[in-house]
PDB file of C-alpha atoms in Angstrom:
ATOM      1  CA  UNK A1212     233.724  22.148  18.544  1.00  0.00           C
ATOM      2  CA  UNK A1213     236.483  24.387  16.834  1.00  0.00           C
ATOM      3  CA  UNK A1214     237.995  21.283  15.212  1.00  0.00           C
ATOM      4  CA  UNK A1215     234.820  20.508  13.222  1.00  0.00           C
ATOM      5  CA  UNK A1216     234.198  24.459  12.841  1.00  0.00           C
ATOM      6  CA  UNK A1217     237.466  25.038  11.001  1.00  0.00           C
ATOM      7  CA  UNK A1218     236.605  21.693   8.727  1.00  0.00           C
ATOM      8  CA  UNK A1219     233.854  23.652   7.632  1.00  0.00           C
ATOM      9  CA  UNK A1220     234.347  25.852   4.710  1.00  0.00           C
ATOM     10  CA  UNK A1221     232.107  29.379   5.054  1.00  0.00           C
ATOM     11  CA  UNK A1222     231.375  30.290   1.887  1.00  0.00           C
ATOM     12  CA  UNK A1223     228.590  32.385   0.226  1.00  0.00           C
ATOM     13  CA  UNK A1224     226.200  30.400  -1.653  1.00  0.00           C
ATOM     14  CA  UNK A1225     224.960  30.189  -5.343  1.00  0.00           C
ATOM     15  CA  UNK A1226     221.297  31.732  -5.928  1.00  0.00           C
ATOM     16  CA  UNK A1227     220.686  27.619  -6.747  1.00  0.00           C
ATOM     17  CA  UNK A1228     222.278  25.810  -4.212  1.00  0.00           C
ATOM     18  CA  UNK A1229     220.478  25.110  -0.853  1.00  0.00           C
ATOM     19  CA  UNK A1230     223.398  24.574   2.398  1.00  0.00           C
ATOM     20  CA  UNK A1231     224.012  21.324   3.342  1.00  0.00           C
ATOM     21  CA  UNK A1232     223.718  19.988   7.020  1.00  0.00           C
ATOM     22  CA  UNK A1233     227.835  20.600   6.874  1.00  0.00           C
ATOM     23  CA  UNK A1234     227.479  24.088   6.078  1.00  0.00           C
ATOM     24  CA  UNK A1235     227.533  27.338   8.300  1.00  0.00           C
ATOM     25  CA  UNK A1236     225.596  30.133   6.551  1.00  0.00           C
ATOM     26  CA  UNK A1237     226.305  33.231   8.256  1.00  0.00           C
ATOM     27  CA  UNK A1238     223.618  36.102   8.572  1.00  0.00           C
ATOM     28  CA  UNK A1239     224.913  39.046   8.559  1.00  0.00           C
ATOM     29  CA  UNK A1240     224.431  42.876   8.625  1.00  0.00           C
ATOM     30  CA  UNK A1241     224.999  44.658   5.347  1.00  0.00           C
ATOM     31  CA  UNK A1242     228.671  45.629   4.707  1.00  0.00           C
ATOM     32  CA  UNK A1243     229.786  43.586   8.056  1.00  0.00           C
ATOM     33  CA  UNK A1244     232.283  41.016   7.362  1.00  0.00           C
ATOM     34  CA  UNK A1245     232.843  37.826   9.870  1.00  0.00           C
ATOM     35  CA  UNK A1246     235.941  35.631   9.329  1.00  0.00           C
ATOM     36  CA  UNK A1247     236.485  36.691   5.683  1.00  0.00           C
ATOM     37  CA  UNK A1248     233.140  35.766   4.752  1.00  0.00           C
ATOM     38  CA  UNK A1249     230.738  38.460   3.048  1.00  0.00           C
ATOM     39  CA  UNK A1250     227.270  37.523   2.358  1.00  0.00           C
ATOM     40  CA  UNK A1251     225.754  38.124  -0.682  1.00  0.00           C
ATOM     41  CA  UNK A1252     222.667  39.674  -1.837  1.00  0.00           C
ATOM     42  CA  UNK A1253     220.961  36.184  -2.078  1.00  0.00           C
ATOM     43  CA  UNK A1254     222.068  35.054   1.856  1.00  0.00           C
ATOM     44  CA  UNK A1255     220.802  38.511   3.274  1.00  0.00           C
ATOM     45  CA  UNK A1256     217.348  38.334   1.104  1.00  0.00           C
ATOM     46  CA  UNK A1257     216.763  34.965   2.834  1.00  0.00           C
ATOM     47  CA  UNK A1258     216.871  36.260   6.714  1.00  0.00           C
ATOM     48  CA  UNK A1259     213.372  37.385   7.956  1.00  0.00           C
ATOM     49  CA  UNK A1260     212.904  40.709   8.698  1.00  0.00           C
ATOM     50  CA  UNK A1261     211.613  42.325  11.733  1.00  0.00           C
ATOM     51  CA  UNK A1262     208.193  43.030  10.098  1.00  0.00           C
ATOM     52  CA  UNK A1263     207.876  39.391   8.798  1.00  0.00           C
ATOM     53  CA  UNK A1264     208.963  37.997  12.763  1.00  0.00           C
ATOM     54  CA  UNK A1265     206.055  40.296  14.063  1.00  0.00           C
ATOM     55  CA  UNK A1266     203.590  39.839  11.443  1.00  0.00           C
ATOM     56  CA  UNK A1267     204.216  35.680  11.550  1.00  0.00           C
ATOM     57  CA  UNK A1268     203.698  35.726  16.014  1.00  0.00           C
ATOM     58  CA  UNK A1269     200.584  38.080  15.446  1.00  0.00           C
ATOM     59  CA  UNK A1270     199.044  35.167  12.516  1.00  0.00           C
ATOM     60  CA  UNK A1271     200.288  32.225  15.341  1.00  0.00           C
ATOM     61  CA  UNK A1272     198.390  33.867  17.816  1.00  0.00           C
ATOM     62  CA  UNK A1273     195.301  34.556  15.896  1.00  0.00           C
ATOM     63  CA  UNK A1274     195.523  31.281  14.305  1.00  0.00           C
ATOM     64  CA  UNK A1275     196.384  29.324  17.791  1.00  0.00           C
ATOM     65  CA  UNK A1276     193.030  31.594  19.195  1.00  0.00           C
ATOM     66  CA  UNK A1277     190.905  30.312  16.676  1.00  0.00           C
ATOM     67  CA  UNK A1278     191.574  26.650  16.568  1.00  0.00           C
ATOM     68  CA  UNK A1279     191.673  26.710  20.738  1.00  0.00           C
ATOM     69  CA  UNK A1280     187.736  27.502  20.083  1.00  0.00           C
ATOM     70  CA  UNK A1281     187.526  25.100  16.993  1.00  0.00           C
ATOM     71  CA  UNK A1282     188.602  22.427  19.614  1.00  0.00           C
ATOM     72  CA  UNK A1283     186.558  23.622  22.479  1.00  0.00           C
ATOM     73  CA  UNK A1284     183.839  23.700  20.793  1.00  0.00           C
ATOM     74  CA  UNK A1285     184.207  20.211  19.069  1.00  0.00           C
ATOM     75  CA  UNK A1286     185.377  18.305  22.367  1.00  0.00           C
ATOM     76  CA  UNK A1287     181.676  19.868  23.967  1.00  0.00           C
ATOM     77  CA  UNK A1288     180.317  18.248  21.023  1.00  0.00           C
ATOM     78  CA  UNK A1289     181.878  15.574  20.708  1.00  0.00           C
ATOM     79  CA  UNK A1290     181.784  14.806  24.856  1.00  0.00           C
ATOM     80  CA  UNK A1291     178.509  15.809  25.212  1.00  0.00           C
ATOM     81  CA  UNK A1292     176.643  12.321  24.812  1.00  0.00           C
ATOM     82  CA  UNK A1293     179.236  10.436  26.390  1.00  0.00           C
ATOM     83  CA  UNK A1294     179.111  12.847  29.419  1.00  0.00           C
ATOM     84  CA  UNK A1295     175.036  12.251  29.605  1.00  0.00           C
ATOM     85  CA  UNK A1296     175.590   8.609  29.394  1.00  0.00           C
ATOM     86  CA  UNK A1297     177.996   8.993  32.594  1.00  0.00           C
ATOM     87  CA  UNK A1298     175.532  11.145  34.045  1.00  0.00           C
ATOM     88  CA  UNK A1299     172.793   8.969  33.469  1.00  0.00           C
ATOM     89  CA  UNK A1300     174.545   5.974  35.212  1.00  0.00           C
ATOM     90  CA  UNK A1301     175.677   7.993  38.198  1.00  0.00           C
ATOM     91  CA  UNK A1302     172.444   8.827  38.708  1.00  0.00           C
ATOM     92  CA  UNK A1303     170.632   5.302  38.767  1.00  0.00           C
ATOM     93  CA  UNK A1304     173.275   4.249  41.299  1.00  0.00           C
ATOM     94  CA  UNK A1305     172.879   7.558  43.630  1.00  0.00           C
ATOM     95  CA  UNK A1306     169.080   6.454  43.125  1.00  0.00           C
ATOM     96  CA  UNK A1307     169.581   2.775  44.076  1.00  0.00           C
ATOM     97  CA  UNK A1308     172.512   3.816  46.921  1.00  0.00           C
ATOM     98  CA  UNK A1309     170.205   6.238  48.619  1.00  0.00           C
ATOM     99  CA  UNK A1310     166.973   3.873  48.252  1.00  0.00           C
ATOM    100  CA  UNK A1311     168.919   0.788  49.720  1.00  0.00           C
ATOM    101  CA  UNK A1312     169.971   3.537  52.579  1.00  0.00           C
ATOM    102  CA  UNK A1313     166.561   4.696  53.130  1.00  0.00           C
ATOM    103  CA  UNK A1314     165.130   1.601  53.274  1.00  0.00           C
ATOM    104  CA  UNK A1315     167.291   0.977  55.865  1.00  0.00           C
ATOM    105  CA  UNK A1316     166.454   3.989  58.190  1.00  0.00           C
ATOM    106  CA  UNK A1317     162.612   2.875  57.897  1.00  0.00           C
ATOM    107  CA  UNK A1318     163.090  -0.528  58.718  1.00  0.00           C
ATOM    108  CA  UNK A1319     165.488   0.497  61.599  1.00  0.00           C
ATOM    109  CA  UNK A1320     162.865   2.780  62.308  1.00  0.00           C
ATOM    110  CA  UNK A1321     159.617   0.581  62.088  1.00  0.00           C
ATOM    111  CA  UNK A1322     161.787  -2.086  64.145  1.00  0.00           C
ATOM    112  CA  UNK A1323     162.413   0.254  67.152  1.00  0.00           C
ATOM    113  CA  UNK A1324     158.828   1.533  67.177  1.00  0.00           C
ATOM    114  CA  UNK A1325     157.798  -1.968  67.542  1.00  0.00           C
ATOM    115  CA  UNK A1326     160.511  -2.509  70.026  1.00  0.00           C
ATOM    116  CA  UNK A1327     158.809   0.343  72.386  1.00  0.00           C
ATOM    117  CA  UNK A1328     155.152  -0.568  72.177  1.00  0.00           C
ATOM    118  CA  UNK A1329     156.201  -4.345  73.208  1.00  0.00           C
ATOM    119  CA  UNK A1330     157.579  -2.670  76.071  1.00  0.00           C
ATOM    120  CA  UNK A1331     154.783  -0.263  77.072  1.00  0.00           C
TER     121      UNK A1331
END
């Protein structure tokens, strides 16, 4: 890792130049020099202040808020008909299920009424 670090050349860059992958642009404090390297104007302009960090995680949150309900809202939509469909088909076989069931009871039933009175 220091082999390819000291291969790199830190320098400051031009206003119309934009580092290459083989670059190290250092961000520093103002007036703080790292490794001979001072940044300019330009490289200290480019890091994000604290104001910008804050203001960017309150618009993510607001924004991630708002398109979680987008979504919800959509998928209910969306879901809705297929969901009544599954419903739907549930219930005809709970119907046919519990009618096949009953059916048996009463003929189990009717068969052991007729059982006793052949007995009496």
């Amino acid at each position: 890792m220091t082999e390819a670090l000291s291969l790199i050349e830190l320098r400051p860059l031009a206003p119309d130049r934009v580092p290459t992958l083989t670059e190290v642009v250092e961000l520093a404090q103002p007036g703080v020099t790292t490794s001979g390297f001072a940044p300019t104007a330009t490289v200290l302009a480019a890091a994000p202040s604290i104001d910008a960090l804050a203001m960017s995680a309150e618009v993510l949150f607001e924004l991630e808020q708002r398109i979680d309900g987008h979504f919800e809202t959509r998928l209910r939509e969306a879901m809705a008909p297929a969901l009544a469909r599954a419903a739907d088909g549930l219930i005809r076989e709970a119907r046919q299920e519990l009618s096949g069931a009953l059916r048996e009871l009463v003929d189990d039933a009717v068969t052991r009424a007729l059982e006793r009175r052949t007995l009496l």
